Short mmCIF file of C-alpha atoms in Angstrom, two decimals:
data_model
loop_
_atom_site.label_atom_id
_atom_site.label_comp_id
_atom_site.label_asym_id
_atom_site.label_seq_id
_atom_site.Cartn_x
_atom_site.Cartn_y
_atom_site.Cartn_z
CA UNK A 1 -65.44 28.15 0.64
CA UNK A 2 -61.90 27.71 1.81
CA UNK A 3 -60.39 30.12 4.32
CA UNK A 4 -57.22 30.56 6.35
CA UNK A 5 -56.80 32.27 9.71
CA UNK A 6 -53.53 33.38 11.18
CA UNK A 7 -54.45 34.54 14.69
CA UNK A 8 -51.24 36.42 15.41
CA UNK A 9 -50.69 39.64 13.47
CA UNK A 10 -47.30 40.37 15.07
CA UNK A 11 -44.86 38.20 16.97
CA UNK A 12 -41.64 39.40 18.57
CA UNK A 13 -39.00 36.82 19.39
CA UNK A 14 -35.43 37.02 20.64
CA UNK A 15 -32.66 35.78 18.42
CA UNK A 16 -31.91 32.15 19.26
CA UNK A 17 -35.34 31.53 20.73
CA UNK A 18 -37.88 29.18 19.22
CA UNK A 19 -40.70 30.39 17.00
CA UNK A 20 -44.17 29.01 16.34
CA UNK A 21 -46.65 30.61 13.96
CA UNK A 22 -50.24 29.46 14.04
CA UNK A 23 -52.43 28.67 11.05
CA UNK A 24 -55.98 27.35 11.02
CA UNK A 25 -57.78 26.50 7.82
CA UNK A 26 -61.26 25.68 6.66
CA UNK A 27 -61.60 23.41 3.68
CA UNK A 28 -64.10 20.74 2.74
CA UNK A 29 -61.71 18.14 1.38
CA UNK A 30 -58.10 17.14 1.80
CA UNK A 31 -56.21 20.40 1.72
CA UNK A 32 -52.96 21.33 0.11
CA UNK A 33 -51.21 23.57 2.67
CA UNK A 34 -48.34 25.99 2.25
CA UNK A 35 -46.19 28.45 4.14
CA UNK A 36 -44.65 31.39 2.30
CA UNK A 37 -42.28 34.08 3.55
CA UNK A 38 -42.10 37.68 2.35
CA UNK A 39 -39.29 40.14 3.00
CA UNK A 40 -40.27 43.82 2.98
CA UNK A 41 -41.22 45.09 -0.47
CA UNK A 42 -40.57 41.72 -2.07
CA UNK A 43 -42.53 38.82 -3.49
CA UNK A 44 -43.26 35.60 -1.63
CA UNK A 45 -41.00 32.57 -1.36
CA UNK A 46 -42.23 29.07 -0.61
CA UNK A 47 -40.97 27.68 2.71
CA UNK A 48 -42.71 24.32 2.67
CA UNK A 49 -45.84 22.49 1.57
CA UNK A 50 -48.01 19.58 2.64
CA UNK A 51 -50.00 17.40 0.27
CA UNK A 52 -50.23 14.02 1.97
CA UNK A 53 -48.21 11.48 3.92
CA UNK A 54 -46.03 12.39 6.86
CA UNK A 55 -47.75 15.14 8.81
CA UNK A 56 -44.44 16.75 9.83
CA UNK A 57 -43.01 18.60 6.86
CA UNK A 58 -39.50 19.98 6.59
CA UNK A 59 -38.82 23.12 4.61
CA UNK A 60 -36.06 25.51 3.74
CA UNK A 61 -34.17 27.74 6.18
CA UNK A 62 -34.67 25.27 9.05
CA UNK A 63 -38.45 25.59 9.20
CA UNK A 64 -40.90 22.76 9.74
CA UNK A 65 -44.68 22.53 9.96
CA UNK A 66 -47.07 19.98 11.37
CA UNK A 67 -50.44 19.16 9.83
CA UNK A 68 -53.12 18.28 12.40
CA UNK A 69 -56.34 17.31 10.69
CA UNK A 70 -58.32 17.07 13.94
CA UNK A 71 -57.45 20.68 14.77
CA UNK A 72 -57.53 21.99 11.17
CA UNK A 73 -54.11 23.46 11.84
CA UNK A 74 -50.80 23.74 10.06
CA UNK A 75 -48.44 25.51 12.45
CA UNK A 76 -44.96 26.60 11.42
CA UNK A 77 -41.98 26.19 13.75
CA UNK A 78 -38.31 26.95 13.94
CA UNK A 79 -36.17 25.82 16.90
CA UNK A 80 -33.75 28.77 16.86
CA UNK A 81 -34.52 32.06 15.14
CA UNK A 82 -31.92 34.11 13.30
CA UNK A 83 -32.14 37.86 12.72
CA UNK A 84 -32.64 37.14 9.01
CA UNK A 85 -35.94 35.40 9.81
CA UNK A 86 -37.57 38.78 10.40
CA UNK A 87 -40.25 38.89 7.70
CA UNK A 88 -43.94 38.34 7.12
CA UNK A 89 -45.19 34.79 6.94
CA UNK A 90 -48.27 33.61 5.09
CA UNK A 91 -50.16 30.36 5.39
CA UNK A 92 -52.18 29.27 2.36
CA UNK A 93 -54.59 26.50 1.42
CA UNK A 94 -55.17 25.21 -2.08
CA UNK A 95 -57.79 23.21 -3.89
CA UNK A 96 -57.16 19.64 -4.95
CA UNK A 97 -57.42 20.61 -8.60
CA UNK A 98 -55.72 23.69 -9.89
CA UNK A 99 -53.49 26.10 -8.08
CA UNK A 100 -55.84 28.73 -6.70
CA UNK A 101 -54.50 29.47 -3.26
CA UNK A 102 -56.31 31.22 -0.43
CA UNK A 103 -53.96 33.10 1.87
CA UNK A 104 -54.20 34.03 5.51
CA UNK A 105 -53.71 37.59 6.68
CA UNK A 106 -50.07 37.04 7.53
CA UNK A 107 -47.94 37.18 10.68
CA UNK A 108 -45.15 39.70 10.91
CA UNK A 109 -42.14 38.42 12.85
CA UNK A 110 -39.75 40.81 14.56
CA UNK A 111 -36.46 39.46 15.88
CA UNK A 112 -34.82 41.13 18.87
CA UNK A 113 -31.04 40.94 19.20
CA UNK B 1 -32.05 33.18 -14.75
CA UNK B 2 -35.67 32.16 -14.93
CA UNK B 3 -38.20 34.18 -13.06
CA UNK B 4 -41.05 36.64 -13.04
CA UNK B 5 -40.54 40.31 -13.81
CA UNK B 6 -43.04 42.92 -12.74
CA UNK B 7 -42.89 46.53 -13.82
CA UNK B 8 -42.97 49.23 -12.78
CA UNK B 9 -41.96 48.67 -9.17
CA UNK B 10 -43.59 51.93 -8.08
CA UNK B 11 -46.39 53.73 -9.86
CA UNK B 12 -48.36 56.84 -9.07
CA UNK B 13 -51.56 57.77 -10.77
CA UNK B 14 -54.26 60.36 -10.46
CA UNK B 15 -57.83 59.41 -9.72
CA UNK B 16 -59.79 58.59 -12.85
CA UNK B 17 -56.83 57.24 -14.77
CA UNK B 18 -56.36 53.66 -15.91
CA UNK B 19 -52.98 52.08 -15.34
CA UNK B 20 -51.46 48.84 -16.62
CA UNK B 21 -49.06 46.70 -14.62
CA UNK B 22 -46.75 44.42 -16.53
CA UNK B 23 -45.94 40.81 -15.65
CA UNK B 24 -43.58 38.67 -17.72
CA UNK B 25 -42.31 35.17 -16.93
CA UNK B 26 -39.69 32.98 -18.58
CA UNK B 27 -40.40 29.86 -16.55
CA UNK B 28 -42.53 28.32 -19.30
CA UNK B 29 -45.44 28.14 -16.86
CA UNK B 30 -48.95 27.77 -18.22
CA UNK B 31 -50.74 29.44 -15.31
CA UNK B 32 -50.44 33.02 -14.17
CA UNK B 33 -52.11 34.97 -11.38
CA UNK B 34 -52.61 38.47 -10.03
CA UNK B 35 -52.96 39.06 -6.31
CA UNK B 36 -53.59 42.24 -4.40
CA UNK B 37 -51.98 42.70 -0.98
CA UNK B 38 -53.25 45.10 1.68
CA UNK B 39 -51.90 45.31 5.24
CA UNK B 40 -53.50 42.70 7.50
CA UNK B 41 -55.56 41.16 4.70
CA UNK B 42 -53.06 38.82 3.16
CA UNK B 43 -53.24 38.24 -0.56
CA UNK B 44 -56.49 38.28 -2.47
CA UNK B 45 -56.84 36.81 -5.94
CA UNK B 46 -57.85 39.26 -8.68
CA UNK B 47 -57.61 37.20 -11.88
CA UNK B 48 -55.93 34.03 -13.01
CA UNK B 49 -55.22 32.32 -16.30
CA UNK B 50 -54.39 28.68 -16.86
CA UNK B 51 -53.90 28.88 -20.59
CA UNK B 52 -53.30 31.45 -23.30
CA UNK B 53 -56.40 33.38 -24.40
CA UNK B 54 -58.37 32.29 -21.34
CA UNK B 55 -58.69 33.78 -17.87
CA UNK B 56 -61.08 33.70 -14.91
CA UNK B 57 -62.13 36.17 -12.26
CA UNK B 58 -60.82 35.72 -8.80
CA UNK B 59 -62.35 36.96 -5.57
CA UNK B 60 -61.94 40.70 -6.19
CA UNK B 61 -62.05 41.21 -9.98
CA UNK B 62 -64.27 44.29 -10.02
CA UNK B 63 -62.45 47.31 -11.40
CA UNK B 64 -59.67 45.25 -12.96
CA UNK B 65 -59.07 43.71 -16.38
CA UNK B 66 -56.47 41.35 -17.82
CA UNK B 67 -55.38 39.77 -21.08
CA UNK B 68 -53.37 36.67 -21.89
CA UNK B 69 -52.32 36.91 -25.51
CA UNK B 70 -48.94 35.27 -24.92
CA UNK B 71 -47.88 32.53 -22.57
CA UNK B 72 -45.16 34.73 -21.09
CA UNK B 73 -47.25 37.80 -20.39
CA UNK B 74 -50.24 38.59 -18.17
CA UNK B 75 -50.77 42.37 -17.84
CA UNK B 76 -53.21 43.79 -15.32
CA UNK B 77 -55.13 47.01 -15.93
CA UNK B 78 -56.43 48.86 -12.91
CA UNK B 79 -59.35 50.88 -14.19
CA UNK B 80 -60.92 54.04 -12.84
CA UNK B 81 -63.80 51.85 -11.66
CA UNK B 82 -61.63 50.34 -8.92
CA UNK B 83 -62.67 52.19 -5.77
CA UNK B 84 -59.53 51.66 -3.69
CA UNK B 85 -56.67 50.96 -6.08
CA UNK B 86 -53.79 51.91 -3.79
CA UNK B 87 -52.15 48.57 -2.94
CA UNK B 88 -49.24 46.25 -3.53
CA UNK B 89 -49.85 44.00 -6.56
CA UNK B 90 -48.18 40.64 -6.94
CA UNK B 91 -48.00 38.51 -10.06
CA UNK B 92 -47.33 34.79 -9.82
CA UNK B 93 -47.04 31.80 -12.09
CA UNK B 94 -47.16 28.04 -11.76
CA UNK B 95 -47.34 24.84 -13.70
CA UNK B 96 -50.81 23.39 -14.05
CA UNK B 97 -49.97 20.17 -12.30
CA UNK B 98 -51.23 19.93 -8.78
CA UNK B 99 -48.01 20.91 -7.03
CA UNK B 100 -49.50 24.16 -5.82
CA UNK B 101 -46.25 26.09 -5.76
CA UNK B 102 -46.58 29.65 -6.94
CA UNK B 103 -43.56 31.62 -8.08
CA UNK B 104 -43.91 35.32 -7.35
CA UNK B 105 -42.57 38.49 -8.85
CA UNK B 106 -41.27 41.28 -6.63
CA UNK B 107 -44.47 43.26 -6.85
CA UNK B 108 -45.68 46.65 -8.01
CA UNK B 109 -46.80 49.31 -5.56
CA UNK B 110 -49.55 51.50 -6.94
CA UNK B 111 -50.43 54.76 -5.22
CA UNK B 112 -53.40 56.84 -6.29
CA UNK B 113 -52.95 60.52 -5.55
#
């Protein structure tokens, strides 16, 4: 069965500092990997996705993620955080066929001024 | 504008009552999904449907029921058999190609009094 672990429940970062959110997955085949962001009381928005090819993926809002097969990881990064990046972030893994996604528990990001 | 509309946004119910959450999409997507979100647990799949008049159980289907009589609509009924129904419920849709991107509604928060 596929699973996703996000080890950090909360992260606090100063505005302008860099941000890295960790994601580890378990999946028996080539995974489809995603990062979504959720503002309070809202639905989820796709930040970026990895299917194949270049292991460094660029997304919206200045985010990027790197797929490392040897470490079963798909960490999300942003070089300089803005106050509007305060939100909850979810990593997800999908099956090769169909769109059933398994989500991690989420990481809530707080941005200090 | 195309999107997914969930209603109501907030719902209160007494124990023992069934309640139905509405989800409508105008994205012309074949697949629709219901997820439940609890703090620290991420999103868990309740039911999904990849075509009209067909649906499958997800990971936590017990105490829930769905129907898919129209492509645009995928209502979720939370029955009195659901032991812990208080949660945030998210509806999503997608194409059935293997792009994996889910489009989410803004959610419905159900509180059982």
